[in-house]
CSV table of C-alpha atoms and ligand atoms in Angstrom, one decimal:
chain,number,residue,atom,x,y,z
C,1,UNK,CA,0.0,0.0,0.0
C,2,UNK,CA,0.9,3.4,-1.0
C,3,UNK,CA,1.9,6.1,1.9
C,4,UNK,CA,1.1,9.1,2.4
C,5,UNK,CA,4.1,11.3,1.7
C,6,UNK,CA,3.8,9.4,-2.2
C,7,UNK,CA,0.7,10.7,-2.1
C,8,UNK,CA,1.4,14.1,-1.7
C,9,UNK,CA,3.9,13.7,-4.1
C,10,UNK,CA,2.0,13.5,-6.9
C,11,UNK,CA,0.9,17.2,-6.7
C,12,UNK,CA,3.9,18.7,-7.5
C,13,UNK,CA,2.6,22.8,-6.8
C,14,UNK,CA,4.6,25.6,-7.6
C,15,UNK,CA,5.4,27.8,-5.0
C,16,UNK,CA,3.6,30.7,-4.1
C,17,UNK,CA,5.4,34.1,-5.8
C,18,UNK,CA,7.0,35.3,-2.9
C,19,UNK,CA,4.9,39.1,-3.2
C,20,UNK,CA,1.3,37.5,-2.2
C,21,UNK,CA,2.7,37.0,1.7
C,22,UNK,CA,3.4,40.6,2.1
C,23,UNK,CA,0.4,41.7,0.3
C,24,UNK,CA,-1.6,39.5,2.5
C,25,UNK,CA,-0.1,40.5,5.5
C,26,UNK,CA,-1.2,44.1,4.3
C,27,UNK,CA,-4.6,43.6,4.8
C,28,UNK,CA,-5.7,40.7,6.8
C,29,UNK,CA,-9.0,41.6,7.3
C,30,UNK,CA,-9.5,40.7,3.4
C,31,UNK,CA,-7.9,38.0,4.0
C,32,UNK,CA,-9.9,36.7,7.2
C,33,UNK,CA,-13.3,38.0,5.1
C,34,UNK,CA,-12.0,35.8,2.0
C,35,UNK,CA,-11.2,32.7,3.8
C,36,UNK,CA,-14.4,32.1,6.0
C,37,UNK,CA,-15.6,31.7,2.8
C,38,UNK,CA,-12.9,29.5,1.6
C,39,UNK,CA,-13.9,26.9,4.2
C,40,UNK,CA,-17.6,27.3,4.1
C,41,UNK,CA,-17.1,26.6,0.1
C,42,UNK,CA,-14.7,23.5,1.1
C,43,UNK,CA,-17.5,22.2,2.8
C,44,UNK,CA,-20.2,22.6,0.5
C,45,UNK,CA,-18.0,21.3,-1.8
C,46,UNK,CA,-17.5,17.6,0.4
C,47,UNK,CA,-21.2,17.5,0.3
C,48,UNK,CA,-21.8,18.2,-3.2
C,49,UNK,CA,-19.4,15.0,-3.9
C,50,UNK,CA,-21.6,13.3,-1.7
C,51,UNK,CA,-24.5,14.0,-3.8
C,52,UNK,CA,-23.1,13.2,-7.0
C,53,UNK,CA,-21.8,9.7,-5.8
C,54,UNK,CA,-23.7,8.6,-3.3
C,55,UNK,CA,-23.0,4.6,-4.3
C,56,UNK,CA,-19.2,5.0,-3.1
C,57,UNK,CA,-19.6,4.7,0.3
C,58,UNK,CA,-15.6,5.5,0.9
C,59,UNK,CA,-16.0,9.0,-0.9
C,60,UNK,CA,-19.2,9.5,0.7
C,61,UNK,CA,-17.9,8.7,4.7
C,62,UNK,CA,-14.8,10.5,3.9
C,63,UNK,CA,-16.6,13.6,3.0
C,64,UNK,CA,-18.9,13.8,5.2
C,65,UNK,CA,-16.2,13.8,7.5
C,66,UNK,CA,-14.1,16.7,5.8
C,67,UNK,CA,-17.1,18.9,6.0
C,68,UNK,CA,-17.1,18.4,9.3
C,69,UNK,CA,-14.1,19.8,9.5
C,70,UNK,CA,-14.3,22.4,7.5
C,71,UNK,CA,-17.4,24.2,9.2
C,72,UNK,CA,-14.9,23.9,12.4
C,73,UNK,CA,-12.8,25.8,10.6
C,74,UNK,CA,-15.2,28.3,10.1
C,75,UNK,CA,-16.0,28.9,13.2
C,76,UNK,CA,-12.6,29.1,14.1
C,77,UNK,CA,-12.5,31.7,11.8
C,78,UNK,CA,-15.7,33.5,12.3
C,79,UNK,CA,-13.9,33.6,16.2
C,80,UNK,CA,-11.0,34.5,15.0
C,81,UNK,CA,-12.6,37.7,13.2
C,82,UNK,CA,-14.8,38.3,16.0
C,83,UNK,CA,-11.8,38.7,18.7
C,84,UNK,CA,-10.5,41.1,15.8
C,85,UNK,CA,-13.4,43.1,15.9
C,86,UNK,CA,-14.1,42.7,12.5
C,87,UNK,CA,-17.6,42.6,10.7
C,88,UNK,CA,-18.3,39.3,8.3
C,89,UNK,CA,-18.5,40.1,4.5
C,90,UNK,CA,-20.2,38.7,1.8
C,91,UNK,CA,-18.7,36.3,-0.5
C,92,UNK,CA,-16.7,38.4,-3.8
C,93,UNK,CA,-16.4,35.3,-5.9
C,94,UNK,CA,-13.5,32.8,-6.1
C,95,UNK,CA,-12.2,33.5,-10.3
C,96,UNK,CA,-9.2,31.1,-9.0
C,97,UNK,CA,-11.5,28.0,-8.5
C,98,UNK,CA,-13.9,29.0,-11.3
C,99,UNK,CA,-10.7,28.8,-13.7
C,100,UNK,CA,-9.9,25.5,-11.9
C,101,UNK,CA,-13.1,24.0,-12.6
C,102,UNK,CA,-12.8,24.3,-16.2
C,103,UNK,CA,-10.4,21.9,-16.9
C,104,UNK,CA,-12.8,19.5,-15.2
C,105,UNK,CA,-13.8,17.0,-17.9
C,106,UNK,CA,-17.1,16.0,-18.7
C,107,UNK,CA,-18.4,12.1,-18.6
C,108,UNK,CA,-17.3,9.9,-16.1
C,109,UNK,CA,-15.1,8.3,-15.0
C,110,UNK,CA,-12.9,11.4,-15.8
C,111,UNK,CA,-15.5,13.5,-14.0
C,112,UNK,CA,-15.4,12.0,-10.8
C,113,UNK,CA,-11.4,11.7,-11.2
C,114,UNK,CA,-11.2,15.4,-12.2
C,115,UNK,CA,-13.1,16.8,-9.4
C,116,UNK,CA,-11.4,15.1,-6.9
C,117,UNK,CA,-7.8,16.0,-8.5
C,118,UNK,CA,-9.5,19.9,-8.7
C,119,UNK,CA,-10.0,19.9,-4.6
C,120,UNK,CA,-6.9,18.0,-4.0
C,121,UNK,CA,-5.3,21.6,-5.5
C,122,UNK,CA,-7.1,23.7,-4.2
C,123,UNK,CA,-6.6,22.1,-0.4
C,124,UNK,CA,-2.8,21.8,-1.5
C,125,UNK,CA,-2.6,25.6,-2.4
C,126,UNK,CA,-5.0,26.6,0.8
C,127,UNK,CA,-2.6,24.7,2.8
C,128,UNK,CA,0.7,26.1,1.4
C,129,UNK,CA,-0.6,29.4,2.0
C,130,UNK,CA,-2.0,28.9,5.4
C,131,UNK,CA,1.3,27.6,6.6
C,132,UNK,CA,3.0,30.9,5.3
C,133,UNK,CA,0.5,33.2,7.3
C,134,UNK,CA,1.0,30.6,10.6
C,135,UNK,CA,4.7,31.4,10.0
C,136,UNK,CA,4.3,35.4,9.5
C,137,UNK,CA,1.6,36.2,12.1
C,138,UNK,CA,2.5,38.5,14.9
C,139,UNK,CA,-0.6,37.1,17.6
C,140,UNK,CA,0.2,34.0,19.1
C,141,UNK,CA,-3.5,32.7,19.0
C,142,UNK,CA,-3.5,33.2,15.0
C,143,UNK,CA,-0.4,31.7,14.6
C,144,UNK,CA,-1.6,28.5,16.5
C,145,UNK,CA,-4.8,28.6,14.4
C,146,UNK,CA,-3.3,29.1,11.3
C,147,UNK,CA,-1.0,26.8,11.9
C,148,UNK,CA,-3.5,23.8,12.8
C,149,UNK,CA,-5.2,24.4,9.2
C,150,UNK,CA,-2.7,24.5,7.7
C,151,UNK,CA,-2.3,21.0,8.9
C,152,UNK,CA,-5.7,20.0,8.2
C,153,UNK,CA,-5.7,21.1,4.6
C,154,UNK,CA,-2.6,18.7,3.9
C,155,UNK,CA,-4.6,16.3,5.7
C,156,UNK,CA,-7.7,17.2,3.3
C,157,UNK,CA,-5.4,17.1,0.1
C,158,UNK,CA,-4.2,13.7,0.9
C,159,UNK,CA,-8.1,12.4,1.4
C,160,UNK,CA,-8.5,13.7,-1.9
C,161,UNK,CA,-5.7,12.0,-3.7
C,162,UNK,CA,-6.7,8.8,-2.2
C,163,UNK,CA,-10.1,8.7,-3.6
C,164,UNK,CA,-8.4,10.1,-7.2
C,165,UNK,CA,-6.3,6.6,-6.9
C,166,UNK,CA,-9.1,4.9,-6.0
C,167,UNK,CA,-11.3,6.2,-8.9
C,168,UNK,CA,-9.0,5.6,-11.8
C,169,UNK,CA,-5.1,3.7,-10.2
C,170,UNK,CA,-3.4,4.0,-13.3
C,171,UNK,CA,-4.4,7.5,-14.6
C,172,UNK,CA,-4.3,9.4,-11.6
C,173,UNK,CA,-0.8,10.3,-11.0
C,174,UNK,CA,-0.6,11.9,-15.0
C,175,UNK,CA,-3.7,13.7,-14.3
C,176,UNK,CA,-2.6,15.4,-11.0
C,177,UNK,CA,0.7,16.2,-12.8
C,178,UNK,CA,-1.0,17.7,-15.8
C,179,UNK,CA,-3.8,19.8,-12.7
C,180,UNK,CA,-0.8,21.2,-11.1
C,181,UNK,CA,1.0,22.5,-14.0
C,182,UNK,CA,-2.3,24.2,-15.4
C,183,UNK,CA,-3.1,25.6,-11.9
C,184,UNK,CA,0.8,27.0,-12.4
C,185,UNK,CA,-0.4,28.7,-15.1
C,186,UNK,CA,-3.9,30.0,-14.1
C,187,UNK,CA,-1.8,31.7,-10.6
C,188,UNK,CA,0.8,33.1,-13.2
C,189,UNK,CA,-1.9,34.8,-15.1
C,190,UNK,CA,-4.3,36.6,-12.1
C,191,UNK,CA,-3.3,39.5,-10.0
C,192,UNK,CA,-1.6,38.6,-6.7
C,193,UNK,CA,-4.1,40.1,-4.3
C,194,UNK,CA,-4.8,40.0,-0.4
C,195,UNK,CA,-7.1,36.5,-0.4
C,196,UNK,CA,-6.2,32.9,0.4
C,197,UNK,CA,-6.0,32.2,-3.7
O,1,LIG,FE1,-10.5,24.0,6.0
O,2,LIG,FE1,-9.8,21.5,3.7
């Protein structure tokens, strides 16, 4: 059986351009207001898997379980804006995900595949970029929290990558090469700004 470090292996992301930390760290309120929605979209997106294959009883546990998760998370970071002082904000759109989900193929089984692969990014990226804010903050309590999801998401992306193998075992590795290089290309053609993607 495969482990999990191979796993993660098979996601080879680029690293984030080294501007988007300070510009983050410029206005964290955006980025506080951008990623409650982050995690309230990661969970809606577990569920809507759960929906759509509701016969694979793995996918469907393992789901249910990761948006569990992720509506902890946004609590945590409902609280977290709350001991800021900081008002919620409505949801501006996510054009990084939205560009993602194109290269989703139609028909299964490279639906199924491709969706999974798609969230397996986006939890990589999330927890890349948590893990440079948990490094960065000054407050001790944001570190810690940062920190922690930054761990779940790695967690998340590996749950992901597991079902991807499980969907198609001799296909998945090419596609999650050929996801990572196009999400190098949809981050080298946005503007770096102050939210989680
Ligand atoms: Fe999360
Ligand atoms: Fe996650």
């Amino acid at each position: 059986m495969e482990d999990v470090p191979a796993l993660g292996d098979a996601l080879p992301l680029v690293a984030t351009d080294p501007r988007w930390l300070g510009i983050a760290l410029a206005d964290l309120d955006a980025v506080h207001a951008d990623h409650l929605h982050c995690e309230r979209k990661a969970a809606q997106s577990a569920l809507s898997l759960i929906r759509s294959y509701p016969q694979h009883t793995d996918l469907v546990t393992a789901m249910a379980r990761l948006a569990h998760d992720e509506t902890r998370h946004v609590v945590q970071v409902s609280q977290l804006m709350s001991r800021r002082g900081q008002p919620a904000a409505y949801d501006f759109g996510d054009d990084y995900a939205a560009k993602l989900r194109e290269h989703i193929r139609k028909g299964e089984p490279s639906l199924r595949l491709d969706r999974l692969l798609v969230f397996a990014v986006i939890e990589g990226r999330s927890a890349e970029r948590l893990q440079l804010l948990a490094d960065a903050l000054e407050d001790p309590k944001s570190r810690e929290l940062y920190a922690s999801l930054a761990t779940a998401e790695v967690r998340h992306r590996d749950i992901f990558l597991a079902l991807a193998r499980d969907a198609d075992p001799t296909g998945w590795r090419a596609r999650a090469a050929e996801l990572a290089a196009i999400e190098a290309e949809i981050l080298e053609n946005r503007a770096i700004s102050a939210r989680i993607h």
